[in-house]
Short mmCIF file of C-alpha atoms in Angstrom, two decimals:
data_model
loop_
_atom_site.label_atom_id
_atom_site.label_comp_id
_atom_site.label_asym_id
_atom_site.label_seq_id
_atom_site.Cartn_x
_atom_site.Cartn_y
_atom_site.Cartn_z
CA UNK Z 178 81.27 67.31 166.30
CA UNK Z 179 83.12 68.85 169.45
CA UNK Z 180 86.21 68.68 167.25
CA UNK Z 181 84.75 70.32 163.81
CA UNK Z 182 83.10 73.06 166.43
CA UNK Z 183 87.07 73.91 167.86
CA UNK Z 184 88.17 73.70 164.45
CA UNK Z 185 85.49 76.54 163.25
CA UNK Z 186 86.37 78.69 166.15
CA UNK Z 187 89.97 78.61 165.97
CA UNK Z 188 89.69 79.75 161.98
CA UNK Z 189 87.21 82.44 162.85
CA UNK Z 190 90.54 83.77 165.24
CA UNK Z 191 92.80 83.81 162.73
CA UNK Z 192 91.02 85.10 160.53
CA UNK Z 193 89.64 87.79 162.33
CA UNK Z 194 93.42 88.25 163.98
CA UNK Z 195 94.19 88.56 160.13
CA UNK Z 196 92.32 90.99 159.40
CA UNK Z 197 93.95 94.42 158.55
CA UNK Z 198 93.88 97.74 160.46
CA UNK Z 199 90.98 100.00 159.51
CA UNK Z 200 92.13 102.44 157.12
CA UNK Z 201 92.19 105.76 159.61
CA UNK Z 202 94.23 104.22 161.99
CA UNK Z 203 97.00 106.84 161.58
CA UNK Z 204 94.70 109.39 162.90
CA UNK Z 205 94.56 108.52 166.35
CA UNK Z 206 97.74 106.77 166.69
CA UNK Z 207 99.18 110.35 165.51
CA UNK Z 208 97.31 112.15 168.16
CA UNK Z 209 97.98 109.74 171.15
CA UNK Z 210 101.97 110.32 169.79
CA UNK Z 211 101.71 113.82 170.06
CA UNK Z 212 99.75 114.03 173.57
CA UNK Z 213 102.64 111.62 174.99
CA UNK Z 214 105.54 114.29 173.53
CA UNK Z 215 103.49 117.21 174.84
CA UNK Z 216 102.98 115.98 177.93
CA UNK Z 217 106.82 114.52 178.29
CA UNK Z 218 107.90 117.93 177.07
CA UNK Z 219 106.30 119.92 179.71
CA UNK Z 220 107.02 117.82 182.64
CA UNK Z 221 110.37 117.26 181.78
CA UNK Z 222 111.49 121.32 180.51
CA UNK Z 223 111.95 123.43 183.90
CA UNK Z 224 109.89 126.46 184.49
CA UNK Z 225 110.01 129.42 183.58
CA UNK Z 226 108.84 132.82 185.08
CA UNK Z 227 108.82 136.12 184.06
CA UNK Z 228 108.63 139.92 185.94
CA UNK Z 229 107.61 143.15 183.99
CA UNK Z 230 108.51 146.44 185.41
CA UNK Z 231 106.86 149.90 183.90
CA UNK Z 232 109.04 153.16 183.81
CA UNK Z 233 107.65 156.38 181.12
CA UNK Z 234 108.66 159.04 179.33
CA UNK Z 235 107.70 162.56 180.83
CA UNK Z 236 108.89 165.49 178.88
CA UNK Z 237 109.70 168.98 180.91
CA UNK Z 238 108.06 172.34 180.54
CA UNK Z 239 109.79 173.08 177.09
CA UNK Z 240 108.60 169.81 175.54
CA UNK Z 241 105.80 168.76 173.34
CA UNK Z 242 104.28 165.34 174.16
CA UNK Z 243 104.97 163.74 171.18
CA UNK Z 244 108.32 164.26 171.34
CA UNK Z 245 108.27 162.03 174.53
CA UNK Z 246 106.51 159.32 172.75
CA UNK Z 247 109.44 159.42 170.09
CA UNK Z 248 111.84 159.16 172.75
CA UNK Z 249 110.18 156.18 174.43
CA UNK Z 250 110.51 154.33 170.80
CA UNK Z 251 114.16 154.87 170.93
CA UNK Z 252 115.17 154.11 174.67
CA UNK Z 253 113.43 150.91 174.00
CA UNK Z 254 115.79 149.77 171.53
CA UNK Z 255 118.84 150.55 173.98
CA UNK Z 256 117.26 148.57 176.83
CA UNK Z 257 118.92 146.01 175.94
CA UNK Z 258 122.03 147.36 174.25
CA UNK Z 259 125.75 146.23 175.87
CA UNK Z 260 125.85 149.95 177.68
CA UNK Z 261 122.30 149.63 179.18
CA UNK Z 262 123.21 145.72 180.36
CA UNK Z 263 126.70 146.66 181.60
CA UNK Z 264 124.81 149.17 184.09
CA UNK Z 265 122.56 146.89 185.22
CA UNK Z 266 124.99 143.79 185.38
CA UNK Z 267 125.82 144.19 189.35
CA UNK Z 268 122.33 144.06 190.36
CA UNK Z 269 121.35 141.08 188.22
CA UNK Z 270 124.34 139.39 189.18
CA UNK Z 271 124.84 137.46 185.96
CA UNK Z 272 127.31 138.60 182.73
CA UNK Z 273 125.80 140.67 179.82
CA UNK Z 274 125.48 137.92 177.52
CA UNK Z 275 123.34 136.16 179.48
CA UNK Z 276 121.25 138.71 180.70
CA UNK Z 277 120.33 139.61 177.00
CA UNK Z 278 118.99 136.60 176.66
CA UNK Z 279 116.24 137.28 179.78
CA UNK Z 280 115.43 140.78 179.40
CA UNK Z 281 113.24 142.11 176.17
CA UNK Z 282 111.68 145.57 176.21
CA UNK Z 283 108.60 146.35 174.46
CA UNK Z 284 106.17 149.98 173.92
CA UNK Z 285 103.25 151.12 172.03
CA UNK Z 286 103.16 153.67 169.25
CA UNK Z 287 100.44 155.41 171.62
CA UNK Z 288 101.99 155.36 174.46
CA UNK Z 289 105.45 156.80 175.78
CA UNK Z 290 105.48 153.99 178.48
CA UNK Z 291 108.00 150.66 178.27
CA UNK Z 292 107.39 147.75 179.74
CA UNK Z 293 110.78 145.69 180.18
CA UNK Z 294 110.12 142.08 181.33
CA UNK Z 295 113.09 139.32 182.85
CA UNK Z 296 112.58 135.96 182.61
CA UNK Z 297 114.08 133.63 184.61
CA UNK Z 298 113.77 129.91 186.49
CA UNK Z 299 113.05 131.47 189.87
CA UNK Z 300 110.28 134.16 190.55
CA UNK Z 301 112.83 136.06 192.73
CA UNK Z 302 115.67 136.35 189.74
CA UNK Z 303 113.33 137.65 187.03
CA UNK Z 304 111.90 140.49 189.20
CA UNK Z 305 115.65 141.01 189.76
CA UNK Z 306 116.45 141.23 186.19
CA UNK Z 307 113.57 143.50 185.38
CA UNK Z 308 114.59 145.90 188.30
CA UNK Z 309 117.62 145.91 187.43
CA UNK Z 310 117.37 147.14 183.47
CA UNK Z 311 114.63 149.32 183.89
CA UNK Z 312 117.08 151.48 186.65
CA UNK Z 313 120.07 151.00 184.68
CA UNK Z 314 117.38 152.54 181.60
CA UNK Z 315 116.39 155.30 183.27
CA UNK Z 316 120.20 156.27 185.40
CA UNK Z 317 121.57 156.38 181.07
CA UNK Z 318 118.73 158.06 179.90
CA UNK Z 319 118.07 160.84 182.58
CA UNK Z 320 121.94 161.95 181.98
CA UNK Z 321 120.78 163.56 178.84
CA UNK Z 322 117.96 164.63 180.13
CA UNK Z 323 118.54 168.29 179.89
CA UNK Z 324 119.80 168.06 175.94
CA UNK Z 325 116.73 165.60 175.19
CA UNK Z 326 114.31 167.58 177.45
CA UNK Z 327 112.59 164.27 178.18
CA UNK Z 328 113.53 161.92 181.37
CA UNK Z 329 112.06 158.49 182.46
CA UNK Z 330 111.05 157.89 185.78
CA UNK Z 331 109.76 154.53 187.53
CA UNK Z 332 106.04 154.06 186.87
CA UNK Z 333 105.97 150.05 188.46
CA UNK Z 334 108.65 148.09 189.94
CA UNK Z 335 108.51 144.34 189.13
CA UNK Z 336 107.21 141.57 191.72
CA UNK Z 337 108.21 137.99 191.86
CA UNK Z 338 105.32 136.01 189.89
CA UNK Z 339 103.71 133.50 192.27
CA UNK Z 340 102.69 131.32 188.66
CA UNK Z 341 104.99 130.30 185.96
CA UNK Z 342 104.62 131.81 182.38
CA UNK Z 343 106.11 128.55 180.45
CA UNK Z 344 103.05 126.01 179.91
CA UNK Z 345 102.00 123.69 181.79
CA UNK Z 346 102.32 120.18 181.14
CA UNK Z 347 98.46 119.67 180.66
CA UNK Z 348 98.53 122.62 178.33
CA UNK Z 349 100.99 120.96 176.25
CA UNK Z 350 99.64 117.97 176.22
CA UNK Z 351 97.11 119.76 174.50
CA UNK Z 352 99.19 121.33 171.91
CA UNK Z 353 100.51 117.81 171.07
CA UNK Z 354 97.37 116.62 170.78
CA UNK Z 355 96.45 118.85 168.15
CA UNK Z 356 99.77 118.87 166.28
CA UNK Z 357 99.48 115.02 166.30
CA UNK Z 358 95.87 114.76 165.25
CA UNK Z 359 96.93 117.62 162.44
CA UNK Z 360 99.98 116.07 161.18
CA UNK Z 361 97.94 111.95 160.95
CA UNK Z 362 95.02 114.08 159.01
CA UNK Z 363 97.47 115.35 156.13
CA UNK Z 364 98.78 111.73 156.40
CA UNK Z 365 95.29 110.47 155.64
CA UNK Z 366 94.84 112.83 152.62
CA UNK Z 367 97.96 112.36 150.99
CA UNK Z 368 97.76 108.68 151.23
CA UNK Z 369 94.59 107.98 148.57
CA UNK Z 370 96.41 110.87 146.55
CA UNK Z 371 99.36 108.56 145.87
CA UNK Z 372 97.53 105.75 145.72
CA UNK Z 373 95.26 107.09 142.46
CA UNK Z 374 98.41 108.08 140.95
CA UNK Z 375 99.62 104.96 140.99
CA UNK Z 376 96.36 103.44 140.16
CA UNK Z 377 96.25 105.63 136.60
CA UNK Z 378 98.98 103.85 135.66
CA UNK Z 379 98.04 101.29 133.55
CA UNK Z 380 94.45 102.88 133.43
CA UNK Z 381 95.92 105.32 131.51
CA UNK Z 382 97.88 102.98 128.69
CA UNK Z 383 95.10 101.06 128.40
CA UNK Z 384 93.05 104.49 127.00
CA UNK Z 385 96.35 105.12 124.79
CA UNK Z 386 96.18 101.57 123.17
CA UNK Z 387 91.82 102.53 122.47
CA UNK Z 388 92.79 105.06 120.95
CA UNK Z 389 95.51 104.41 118.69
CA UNK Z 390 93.48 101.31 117.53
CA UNK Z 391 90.13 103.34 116.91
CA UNK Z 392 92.35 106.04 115.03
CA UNK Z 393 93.78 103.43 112.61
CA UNK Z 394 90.54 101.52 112.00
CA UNK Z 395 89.27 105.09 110.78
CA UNK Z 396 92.15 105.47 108.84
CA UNK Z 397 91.69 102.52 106.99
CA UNK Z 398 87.95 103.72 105.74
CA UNK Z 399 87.76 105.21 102.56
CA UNK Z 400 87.57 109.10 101.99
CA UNK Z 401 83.92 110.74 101.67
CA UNK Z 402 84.82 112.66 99.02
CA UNK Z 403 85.75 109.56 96.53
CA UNK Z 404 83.31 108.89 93.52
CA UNK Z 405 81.43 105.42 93.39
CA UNK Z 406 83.16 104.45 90.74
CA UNK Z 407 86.29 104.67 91.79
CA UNK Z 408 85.51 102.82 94.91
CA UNK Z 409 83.87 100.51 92.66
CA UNK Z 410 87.45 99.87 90.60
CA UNK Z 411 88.96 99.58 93.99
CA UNK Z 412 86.66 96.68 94.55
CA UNK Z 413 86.90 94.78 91.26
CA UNK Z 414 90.95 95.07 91.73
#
């Protein structure tokens, strides 16, 4: 009896070690993938910070406001053109390539101010970089100040950031999390998709071979427009 009890138990654990994964699995293996990327990802990528220094158009006595707002727009663009970074190169203390990548200016169609943020690995470097544009900016600019009849002056130096601006590693995490959870949901959805398709298959011939059968046995049945006694001559033949 002992034995036929083991016996029992040992095919209940196969069997139930047989048994397959539940159908959604992909859902949650997805999201615990992406969480473990996120998470790598921002433990693993450096930080970044970023500085934003403020400097604004001010026209002179002989100039209409708007005007300055239209100037704003277009010193802007220059902030980071090769003359603007070439002026501003000493004080960053990297080249001009570089420095385009970690400066981007930005200003609002309602405003003649520009904001001109430098990004960096270090606090203290992307203040640097900020600084260091928005004076190079406004030293270029305020040389044609008396043809343009518009001049920018320093509204807010940058400070070195005391928080990163890159995301943390719990934020992406997050982000993964999501992504993953997103990307094992489509998985889910297109899975029965393909699977009916390839179900209709021979679904779908065996409706063809109906039909073609009930079409000939129809066929075969006399018109109802014939006379009786010609069906009755048919007969007799």
């Amino acid at each position: 009896m002992a034995d036929n009890a083991d016996q029992k138990k040992s095919t209940h654990r196969r069997r139930v070690r047989l048994l397959p994964p539940p159908a959604w699995w992909p859902l949650p293996a997805a999201a615990l993938l992406g969480l473990a990327a996120g998470g790598a990802y921002g433990v693993l990528k450096a930080p970044e910070y970023a500085a934003t220094s403020y400097v604004v158009a001010v026209p002179d006595d002989t100039t209409e406001p708007a005007t300055a707002l239209g100037f704003a727009q277009a010193y802007a663009r220059i902030a980071t053109s090769s003359s603007t970074l070439a002026y501003a190169q000493p004080r960053a203390g990297i080249g001009v390539q570089k420095l385009r990548t970690q400066v981007r200016a930005e200003t609002s169609p309602e405003s003649p101010m520009i904001a001109i943020t430098g990004t960096a690995k270090s606090a203290g470097e992307a203040a640097d970089i900020a600084n260091a544009v928005a004076d190079a900016l406004s030293l270029s600019s305020n040389q044609a100040a008396k043809n343009t009849g518009v001049q920018l002056l320093l509204f807010n130096q940058a400070v070195a950031p005391s928080d990163p601006a890159s995301a943390s590693p719990t934020l992406s995490g997050a982000v993964g999390l999501c992504a993953g959870g997103l990307l094992g949901g489509l998985w889910l959805l297109a899975r029965p998709t393909a699977a009916r398709r390839r179900g209709e298959g021979p679904a779908a011939e065996s409706i063809t071979e109906t039909a073609a059968e009930t079409v000939e046995e129809y066929a075969s049945l006399p018109a109802q427009g014939e006379p009786a006694a010609a069906k009755e001559k048919e007969s007799v033949r």
